[in-house]
Every structure is written in C-alpha cells, then in structure tokens.
Amino acid sequence: VPEYDPFVYSGVQSMYQNCFNPARACARGTSGANCCSDVKSGTECPYPPTPPTTPSALIKQTNLEELRQIVKGKKATLLNLWASWCEPCKAEFPALSQLRENLKDKGFQLIFLSADQKPEWPDADTFLKSQKVDFVTYVSAESALKLVSALAPAWEGAVPSSFVFDADGKLIDSWQGEKSLSEFQAKIAPLLKK
C-alpha cells in the first residue's frame, strides 16, 4: 500500500481525488480528475490511499472519557463543534480565535472538536493552519457527533454548535449557528466574573 500523500489525497469529493499511483506523476495541490494522469472517467483508482491516524500535531483523536476531563478545570470552557466543509463554521473561526486571545488569561478555555470524518482530516488540518491555530484540537475516529450527543443530550445535531462548561465540567449553556465575537463575549464574559 503506498504511503499517504496529503497533496494528492484531499478527501471525499471523488474517486479521482483519492487516487495515489506512485507510477504516475500527480500534480501537487490539484484536485478532481487532474490529480492522477492515468485515471480517466469511470476508471477506478487501483491505488487507494491509506489515511493517516491524524494528519498533524494540531489534531488529536479523543474519546468521551477524555473529553469529559478536557472540558473541566477552567471557569468557562467553550467546546465548538465545527467541520471543514461547513461554511458558517469557518466563518466564525476568526471570532473564536480572537475570543481565545482576549480571554485566555481569565480562566477561559476554547476547545475545537471537528465533525470531520477520517478522510476529511487533511482538509481540517489545512484549514486550522490557515487560521494560524497553534494549539491542539480534537477529532473522534468513531463519531464526534456521538461524543457531543453524550455531553449535551438536548443537542439537535447542527454545526456549528457551541457548548459552555463550568469548572466541574457541567454543561451550563449551548447554542447552534454562527456567532460574532461580541455575541461570544456576551455569553462568556459574565461566567468569568464568578
């Protein structure tokens, strides 16, 4: 099985993007049918990629037990469920990054949990790097959605979604949909004064 090549393997869009043939030169950074010169319409790629366990040091696999511990300890922890294919998720990223910067010394913690599946992890990694995220974020090899449902049973399944936990790891607030920096601050700032 050939090694994973993040430039060739870009996710889930088509079988052409998933092609990796070491006998052919693939154009780095391209996608779609232009990926491998020997793969044409209707031809199945004979060299399917093997996705990595995690694409980089930015992304770590987690499970429910670990996540329950991660959300504890700070006055307020905001767990944001996002996905690389979700435009509203990506649109609110700058606000979340700024929120973390503004409140990091005041007992606040921001946790990103990606809903991306394994084949999409490279896309998540690329987006995180584009946003200059410099701290560990999380994925689940099984289902991030199951993790969130266990932490917040009333969650309706939308992304983006945000969940706020107190120092004991108790869920104290949640909402769905894209928010602005001022909306995030209005939700979090009062919790840091307690």
PDB file of C-alpha atoms in Angstrom:
ATOM      1  CA  VAL A   1       0.000   0.000   0.000  1.00  0.00           C
ATOM      2  CA  PRO A   2       1.519   3.357  -0.938  1.00  0.00           C
ATOM      3  CA  GLU A   3       2.151   5.958   1.709  1.00  0.00           C
ATOM      4  CA  TYR A   4      -0.397   8.684   2.313  1.00  0.00           C
ATOM      5  CA  ASP A   5       0.301  11.856   0.346  1.00  0.00           C
ATOM      6  CA  PRO A   6      -1.636  14.866   1.702  1.00  0.00           C
ATOM      7  CA  PHE A   7      -1.184  16.792  -1.528  1.00  0.00           C
ATOM      8  CA  VAL A   8      -2.860  14.095  -3.586  1.00  0.00           C
ATOM      9  CA  TYR A   9      -5.347  12.756  -1.097  1.00  0.00           C
ATOM     10  CA  SER A  10      -7.700  15.637  -0.419  1.00  0.00           C
ATOM     11  CA  GLY A  11     -10.746  13.928   0.976  1.00  0.00           C
ATOM     12  CA  VAL A  12     -14.090  12.813  -0.240  1.00  0.00           C
ATOM     13  CA  GLN A  13     -15.033  14.752  -3.359  1.00  0.00           C
ATOM     14  CA  SER A  14     -14.454  11.974  -5.901  1.00  0.00           C
ATOM     15  CA  MET A  15     -12.504   8.815  -6.546  1.00  0.00           C
ATOM     16  CA  TYR A  16     -10.065  10.884  -8.591  1.00  0.00           C
ATOM     17  CA  GLN A  17      -9.054  12.920  -5.583  1.00  0.00           C
ATOM     18  CA  ASN A  18      -8.456   9.703  -3.710  1.00  0.00           C
ATOM     19  CA  CYS A  19      -6.019   8.386  -6.275  1.00  0.00           C
ATOM     20  CA  PHE A  20      -2.408   7.791  -5.432  1.00  0.00           C
ATOM     21  CA  ASN A  21      -0.358   5.980  -8.035  1.00  0.00           C
ATOM     22  CA  PRO A  22       3.401   6.008  -7.393  1.00  0.00           C
ATOM     23  CA  ALA A  23       3.986   5.063 -11.029  1.00  0.00           C
ATOM     24  CA  ARG A  24       2.431   8.308 -12.252  1.00  0.00           C
ATOM     25  CA  ALA A  25       3.287  11.915 -11.539  1.00  0.00           C
ATOM     26  CA  CYS A  26       0.450  13.671  -9.766  1.00  0.00           C
ATOM     27  CA  ALA A  27       0.232  17.431  -9.809  1.00  0.00           C
ATOM     28  CA  ARG A  28       0.649  18.568  -6.228  1.00  0.00           C
ATOM     29  CA  GLY A  29      -2.099  20.724  -4.856  1.00  0.00           C
ATOM     30  CA  THR A  30      -4.599  19.854  -7.582  1.00  0.00           C
ATOM     31  CA  SER A  31      -7.872  18.062  -7.176  1.00  0.00           C
ATOM     32  CA  GLY A  32     -10.531  16.302  -9.162  1.00  0.00           C
ATOM     33  CA  ALA A  33      -9.742  14.408 -12.377  1.00  0.00           C
ATOM     34  CA  ASN A  34      -6.469  16.339 -12.747  1.00  0.00           C
ATOM     35  CA  CYS A  35      -4.933  14.513  -9.808  1.00  0.00           C
ATOM     36  CA  CYS A  36      -3.548  11.404 -11.470  1.00  0.00           C
ATOM     37  CA  SER A  37      -2.766  11.347 -15.153  1.00  0.00           C
ATOM     38  CA  ASP A  38      -3.696   7.679 -15.541  1.00  0.00           C
ATOM     39  CA  VAL A  39      -7.167   7.983 -14.022  1.00  0.00           C
ATOM     40  CA  LYS A  40      -9.827   8.930 -16.530  1.00  0.00           C
ATOM     41  CA  SER A  41     -13.608   8.994 -16.407  1.00  0.00           C
ATOM     42  CA  GLY A  42     -15.071   5.866 -14.886  1.00  0.00           C
ATOM     43  CA  THR A  43     -11.712   4.237 -14.128  1.00  0.00           C
ATOM     44  CA  GLU A  44     -11.345   3.149 -10.529  1.00  0.00           C
ATOM     45  CA  CYS A  45      -8.075   4.147  -8.913  1.00  0.00           C
ATOM     46  CA  PRO A  46      -6.005   0.991  -8.344  1.00  0.00           C
ATOM     47  CA  TYR A  47      -4.043   2.628  -5.528  1.00  0.00           C
ATOM     48  CA  PRO A  48      -6.480   3.859  -2.852  1.00  0.00           C
ATOM     49  CA  PRO A  49      -4.785   5.927  -0.183  1.00  0.00           C
ATOM     50  CA  THR A  50      -4.373   4.962   3.427  1.00  0.00           C
ATOM     51  CA  PRO A  51      -5.483   7.925   5.535  1.00  0.00           C
ATOM     52  CA  PRO A  52      -3.258   8.794   8.475  1.00  0.00           C
ATOM     53  CA  THR A  53      -4.279   8.242  12.086  1.00  0.00           C
ATOM     54  CA  THR A  54      -4.158  12.007  12.466  1.00  0.00           C
ATOM     55  CA  PRO A  55      -2.850  14.472   9.887  1.00  0.00           C
ATOM     56  CA  SER A  56      -0.644  16.545  12.170  1.00  0.00           C
ATOM     57  CA  ALA A  57       0.249  17.589  15.670  1.00  0.00           C
ATOM     58  CA  LEU A  58      -2.663  20.044  15.549  1.00  0.00           C
ATOM     59  CA  ILE A  59      -5.278  17.298  15.596  1.00  0.00           C
ATOM     60  CA  LYS A  60      -5.622  14.627  18.257  1.00  0.00           C
ATOM     61  CA  GLN A  61      -8.121  11.802  18.496  1.00  0.00           C
ATOM     62  CA  THR A  62     -10.227  11.817  21.626  1.00  0.00           C
ATOM     63  CA  ASN A  63     -12.985   9.781  23.240  1.00  0.00           C
ATOM     64  CA  LEU A  64     -15.848  10.562  25.588  1.00  0.00           C
ATOM     65  CA  GLU A  65     -13.949   9.898  28.824  1.00  0.00           C
ATOM     66  CA  GLU A  66     -11.049  12.111  27.792  1.00  0.00           C
ATOM     67  CA  LEU A  67     -13.344  14.846  26.508  1.00  0.00           C
ATOM     68  CA  ARG A  68     -15.207  14.908  29.829  1.00  0.00           C
ATOM     69  CA  GLN A  69     -11.852  15.630  31.513  1.00  0.00           C
ATOM     70  CA  ILE A  70     -10.755  18.189  28.911  1.00  0.00           C
ATOM     71  CA  VAL A  71     -13.811  20.400  29.499  1.00  0.00           C
ATOM     72  CA  LYS A  72     -13.136  20.594  33.247  1.00  0.00           C
ATOM     73  CA  GLY A  73     -10.897  22.902  35.231  1.00  0.00           C
ATOM     74  CA  LYS A  74     -11.448  26.405  33.862  1.00  0.00           C
ATOM     75  CA  LYS A  75     -14.077  28.930  34.912  1.00  0.00           C
ATOM     76  CA  ALA A  76     -15.586  28.541  31.442  1.00  0.00           C
ATOM     77  CA  THR A  77     -14.764  26.133  28.633  1.00  0.00           C
ATOM     78  CA  LEU A  78     -16.283  26.664  25.208  1.00  0.00           C
ATOM     79  CA  LEU A  79     -16.412  23.479  23.138  1.00  0.00           C
ATOM     80  CA  ASN A  80     -17.021  24.379  19.498  1.00  0.00           C
ATOM     81  CA  LEU A  81     -18.178  21.671  17.105  1.00  0.00           C
ATOM     82  CA  TRP A  82     -17.168  22.536  13.562  1.00  0.00           C
ATOM     83  CA  ALA A  83     -16.323  20.899  10.213  1.00  0.00           C
ATOM     84  CA  SER A  84     -14.037  21.794   7.331  1.00  0.00           C
ATOM     85  CA  TRP A  85     -16.966  21.534   4.879  1.00  0.00           C
ATOM     86  CA  CYS A  86     -19.210  23.853   6.942  1.00  0.00           C
ATOM     87  CA  GLU A  87     -19.052  27.458   5.725  1.00  0.00           C
ATOM     88  CA  PRO A  88     -20.718  29.017   8.824  1.00  0.00           C
ATOM     89  CA  CYS A  89     -18.231  27.072  10.977  1.00  0.00           C
ATOM     90  CA  LYS A  90     -15.318  28.505   9.058  1.00  0.00           C
ATOM     91  CA  ALA A  91     -16.848  31.987   9.062  1.00  0.00           C
ATOM     92  CA  GLU A  92     -16.938  32.134  12.876  1.00  0.00           C
ATOM     93  CA  PHE A  93     -13.378  30.836  13.342  1.00  0.00           C
ATOM     94  CA  PRO A  94     -11.719  34.286  13.439  1.00  0.00           C
ATOM     95  CA  ALA A  95     -14.167  35.380  16.154  1.00  0.00           C
ATOM     96  CA  LEU A  96     -13.434  32.260  18.204  1.00  0.00           C
ATOM     97  CA  SER A  97      -9.682  32.709  17.815  1.00  0.00           C
ATOM     98  CA  GLN A  98      -9.962  36.325  18.924  1.00  0.00           C
ATOM     99  CA  LEU A  99     -12.161  35.298  21.859  1.00  0.00           C
ATOM    100  CA  ARG A 100      -9.491  32.838  22.990  1.00  0.00           C
ATOM    101  CA  GLU A 101      -6.805  35.506  22.703  1.00  0.00           C
ATOM    102  CA  ASN A 102      -8.891  38.056  24.641  1.00  0.00           C
ATOM    103  CA  LEU A 103      -9.835  35.705  27.493  1.00  0.00           C
ATOM    104  CA  LYS A 104      -7.034  33.132  27.761  1.00  0.00           C
ATOM    105  CA  ASP A 105      -5.629  34.640  30.975  1.00  0.00           C
ATOM    106  CA  LYS A 106      -9.042  34.982  32.638  1.00  0.00           C
ATOM    107  CA  GLY A 107      -9.942  31.344  33.232  1.00  0.00           C
ATOM    108  CA  PHE A 108     -11.282  30.641  29.738  1.00  0.00           C
ATOM    109  CA  GLN A 109     -10.559  27.635  27.547  1.00  0.00           C
ATOM    110  CA  LEU A 110     -11.533  27.077  23.898  1.00  0.00           C
ATOM    111  CA  ILE A 111     -11.771  23.531  22.571  1.00  0.00           C
ATOM    112  CA  PHE A 112     -12.320  22.767  18.901  1.00  0.00           C
ATOM    113  CA  LEU A 113     -13.900  19.401  18.093  1.00  0.00           C
ATOM    114  CA  SER A 114     -14.132  18.634  14.394  1.00  0.00           C
ATOM    115  CA  ALA A 115     -17.065  16.678  12.990  1.00  0.00           C
ATOM    116  CA  ASP A 116     -14.891  15.745  10.007  1.00  0.00           C
ATOM    117  CA  GLN A 117     -14.548  12.059   9.217  1.00  0.00           C
ATOM    118  CA  LYS A 118     -11.134  10.428   8.752  1.00  0.00           C
ATOM    119  CA  PRO A 119     -10.902  11.115   5.009  1.00  0.00           C
ATOM    120  CA  GLU A 120     -11.584  14.809   5.717  1.00  0.00           C
ATOM    121  CA  TRP A 121      -8.934  15.248   8.436  1.00  0.00           C
ATOM    122  CA  PRO A 122      -6.374  16.645   5.990  1.00  0.00           C
ATOM    123  CA  ASP A 123      -8.900  19.319   4.987  1.00  0.00           C
ATOM    124  CA  ALA A 124      -9.454  20.163   8.652  1.00  0.00           C
ATOM    125  CA  ASP A 125      -5.700  20.352   9.206  1.00  0.00           C
ATOM    126  CA  THR A 126      -5.228  22.663   6.225  1.00  0.00           C
ATOM    127  CA  PHE A 127      -7.985  24.967   7.447  1.00  0.00           C
ATOM    128  CA  LEU A 128      -6.625  25.060  11.014  1.00  0.00           C
ATOM    129  CA  LYS A 129      -3.212  26.041   9.692  1.00  0.00           C
ATOM    130  CA  SER A 130      -4.761  28.745   7.510  1.00  0.00           C
ATOM    131  CA  GLN A 131      -6.354  30.171  10.664  1.00  0.00           C
ATOM    132  CA  LYS A 132      -2.994  30.040  12.485  1.00  0.00           C
ATOM    133  CA  VAL A 133      -4.374  27.729  15.181  1.00  0.00           C
ATOM    134  CA  ASP A 134      -1.398  26.839  17.365  1.00  0.00           C
ATOM    135  CA  PHE A 135      -2.987  24.573  19.973  1.00  0.00           C
ATOM    136  CA  VAL A 136      -4.278  21.004  19.945  1.00  0.00           C
ATOM    137  CA  THR A 137      -7.750  20.443  18.510  1.00  0.00           C
ATOM    138  CA  TYR A 138      -9.743  17.224  18.525  1.00  0.00           C
ATOM    139  CA  VAL A 139     -11.436  14.663  16.305  1.00  0.00           C
ATOM    140  CA  SER A 140     -13.094  11.337  17.004  1.00  0.00           C
ATOM    141  CA  ALA A 141     -12.219   8.244  14.988  1.00  0.00           C
ATOM    142  CA  GLU A 142     -15.736   6.947  15.557  1.00  0.00           C
ATOM    143  CA  SER A 143     -18.097   9.919  15.622  1.00  0.00           C
ATOM    144  CA  ALA A 144     -17.703  13.404  17.032  1.00  0.00           C
ATOM    145  CA  LEU A 145     -21.476  13.672  16.837  1.00  0.00           C
ATOM    146  CA  LYS A 146     -21.866  10.785  19.295  1.00  0.00           C
ATOM    147  CA  LEU A 147     -19.432  12.464  21.683  1.00  0.00           C
ATOM    148  CA  VAL A 148     -21.379  15.708  21.585  1.00  0.00           C
ATOM    149  CA  SER A 149     -24.702  13.917  21.994  1.00  0.00           C
ATOM    150  CA  ALA A 150     -23.348  12.242  25.141  1.00  0.00           C
ATOM    151  CA  LEU A 151     -22.133  15.571  26.564  1.00  0.00           C
ATOM    152  CA  ALA A 152     -25.237  17.505  25.527  1.00  0.00           C
ATOM    153  CA  PRO A 153     -28.242  15.179  25.080  1.00  0.00           C
ATOM    154  CA  ALA A 154     -30.546  18.030  24.014  1.00  0.00           C
ATOM    155  CA  TRP A 155     -28.281  18.955  21.083  1.00  0.00           C
ATOM    156  CA  GLU A 156     -30.229  18.952  17.823  1.00  0.00           C
ATOM    157  CA  GLY A 157     -27.367  17.969  15.523  1.00  0.00           C
ATOM    158  CA  ALA A 158     -26.406  21.226  13.799  1.00  0.00           C
ATOM    159  CA  VAL A 159     -22.935  22.548  13.078  1.00  0.00           C
ATOM    160  CA  PRO A 160     -21.561  24.872  14.122  1.00  0.00           C
ATOM    161  CA  SER A 161     -22.633  24.344  17.699  1.00  0.00           C
ATOM    162  CA  SER A 162     -21.081  25.681  20.869  1.00  0.00           C
ATOM    163  CA  PHE A 163     -21.267  24.267  24.384  1.00  0.00           C
ATOM    164  CA  VAL A 164     -20.150  26.013  27.567  1.00  0.00           C
ATOM    165  CA  PHE A 165     -18.960  24.035  30.597  1.00  0.00           C
ATOM    166  CA  ASP A 166     -18.103  25.211  34.112  1.00  0.00           C
ATOM    167  CA  ALA A 167     -15.039  24.187  36.128  1.00  0.00           C
ATOM    168  CA  ASP A 168     -16.729  20.925  37.147  1.00  0.00           C
ATOM    169  CA  GLY A 169     -17.445  20.001  33.537  1.00  0.00           C
ATOM    170  CA  LYS A 170     -21.160  20.714  33.871  1.00  0.00           C
ATOM    171  CA  LEU A 171     -22.895  21.955  30.719  1.00  0.00           C
ATOM    172  CA  ILE A 172     -24.267  25.412  31.502  1.00  0.00           C
ATOM    173  CA  ASP A 173     -25.107  26.839  28.083  1.00  0.00           C
ATOM    174  CA  SER A 174     -25.254  25.850  24.420  1.00  0.00           C
ATOM    175  CA  TRP A 175     -26.346  27.245  21.086  1.00  0.00           C
ATOM    176  CA  GLN A 176     -26.335  26.393  17.411  1.00  0.00           C
ATOM    177  CA  GLY A 177     -25.306  28.511  14.459  1.00  0.00           C
ATOM    178  CA  GLU A 178     -22.663  31.084  13.646  1.00  0.00           C
ATOM    179  CA  LYS A 179     -21.973  33.835  16.191  1.00  0.00           C
ATOM    180  CA  SER A 180     -19.958  37.065  16.152  1.00  0.00           C
ATOM    181  CA  LEU A 181     -17.161  37.968  18.559  1.00  0.00           C
ATOM    182  CA  SER A 182     -19.471  40.292  20.503  1.00  0.00           C
ATOM    183  CA  GLU A 183     -22.079  37.537  20.825  1.00  0.00           C
ATOM    184  CA  PHE A 184     -19.479  35.064  22.090  1.00  0.00           C
ATOM    185  CA  GLN A 185     -18.130  37.603  24.576  1.00  0.00           C
ATOM    186  CA  ALA A 186     -21.622  38.397  25.855  1.00  0.00           C
ATOM    187  CA  LYS A 187     -22.131  34.708  26.596  1.00  0.00           C
ATOM    188  CA  ILE A 188     -18.730  34.023  28.176  1.00  0.00           C
ATOM    189  CA  ALA A 189     -17.621  37.204  29.973  1.00  0.00           C
ATOM    190  CA  PRO A 190     -20.210  37.023  32.818  1.00  0.00           C
ATOM    191  CA  LEU A 191     -19.092  33.473  33.645  1.00  0.00           C
ATOM    192  CA  LEU A 192     -15.512  34.601  34.175  1.00  0.00           C
ATOM    193  CA  LYS A 193     -16.518  37.099  36.880  1.00  0.00           C
ATOM    194  CA  LYS A 194     -17.837  34.405  39.212  1.00  0.00           C
TER     195      LYS A 194
END
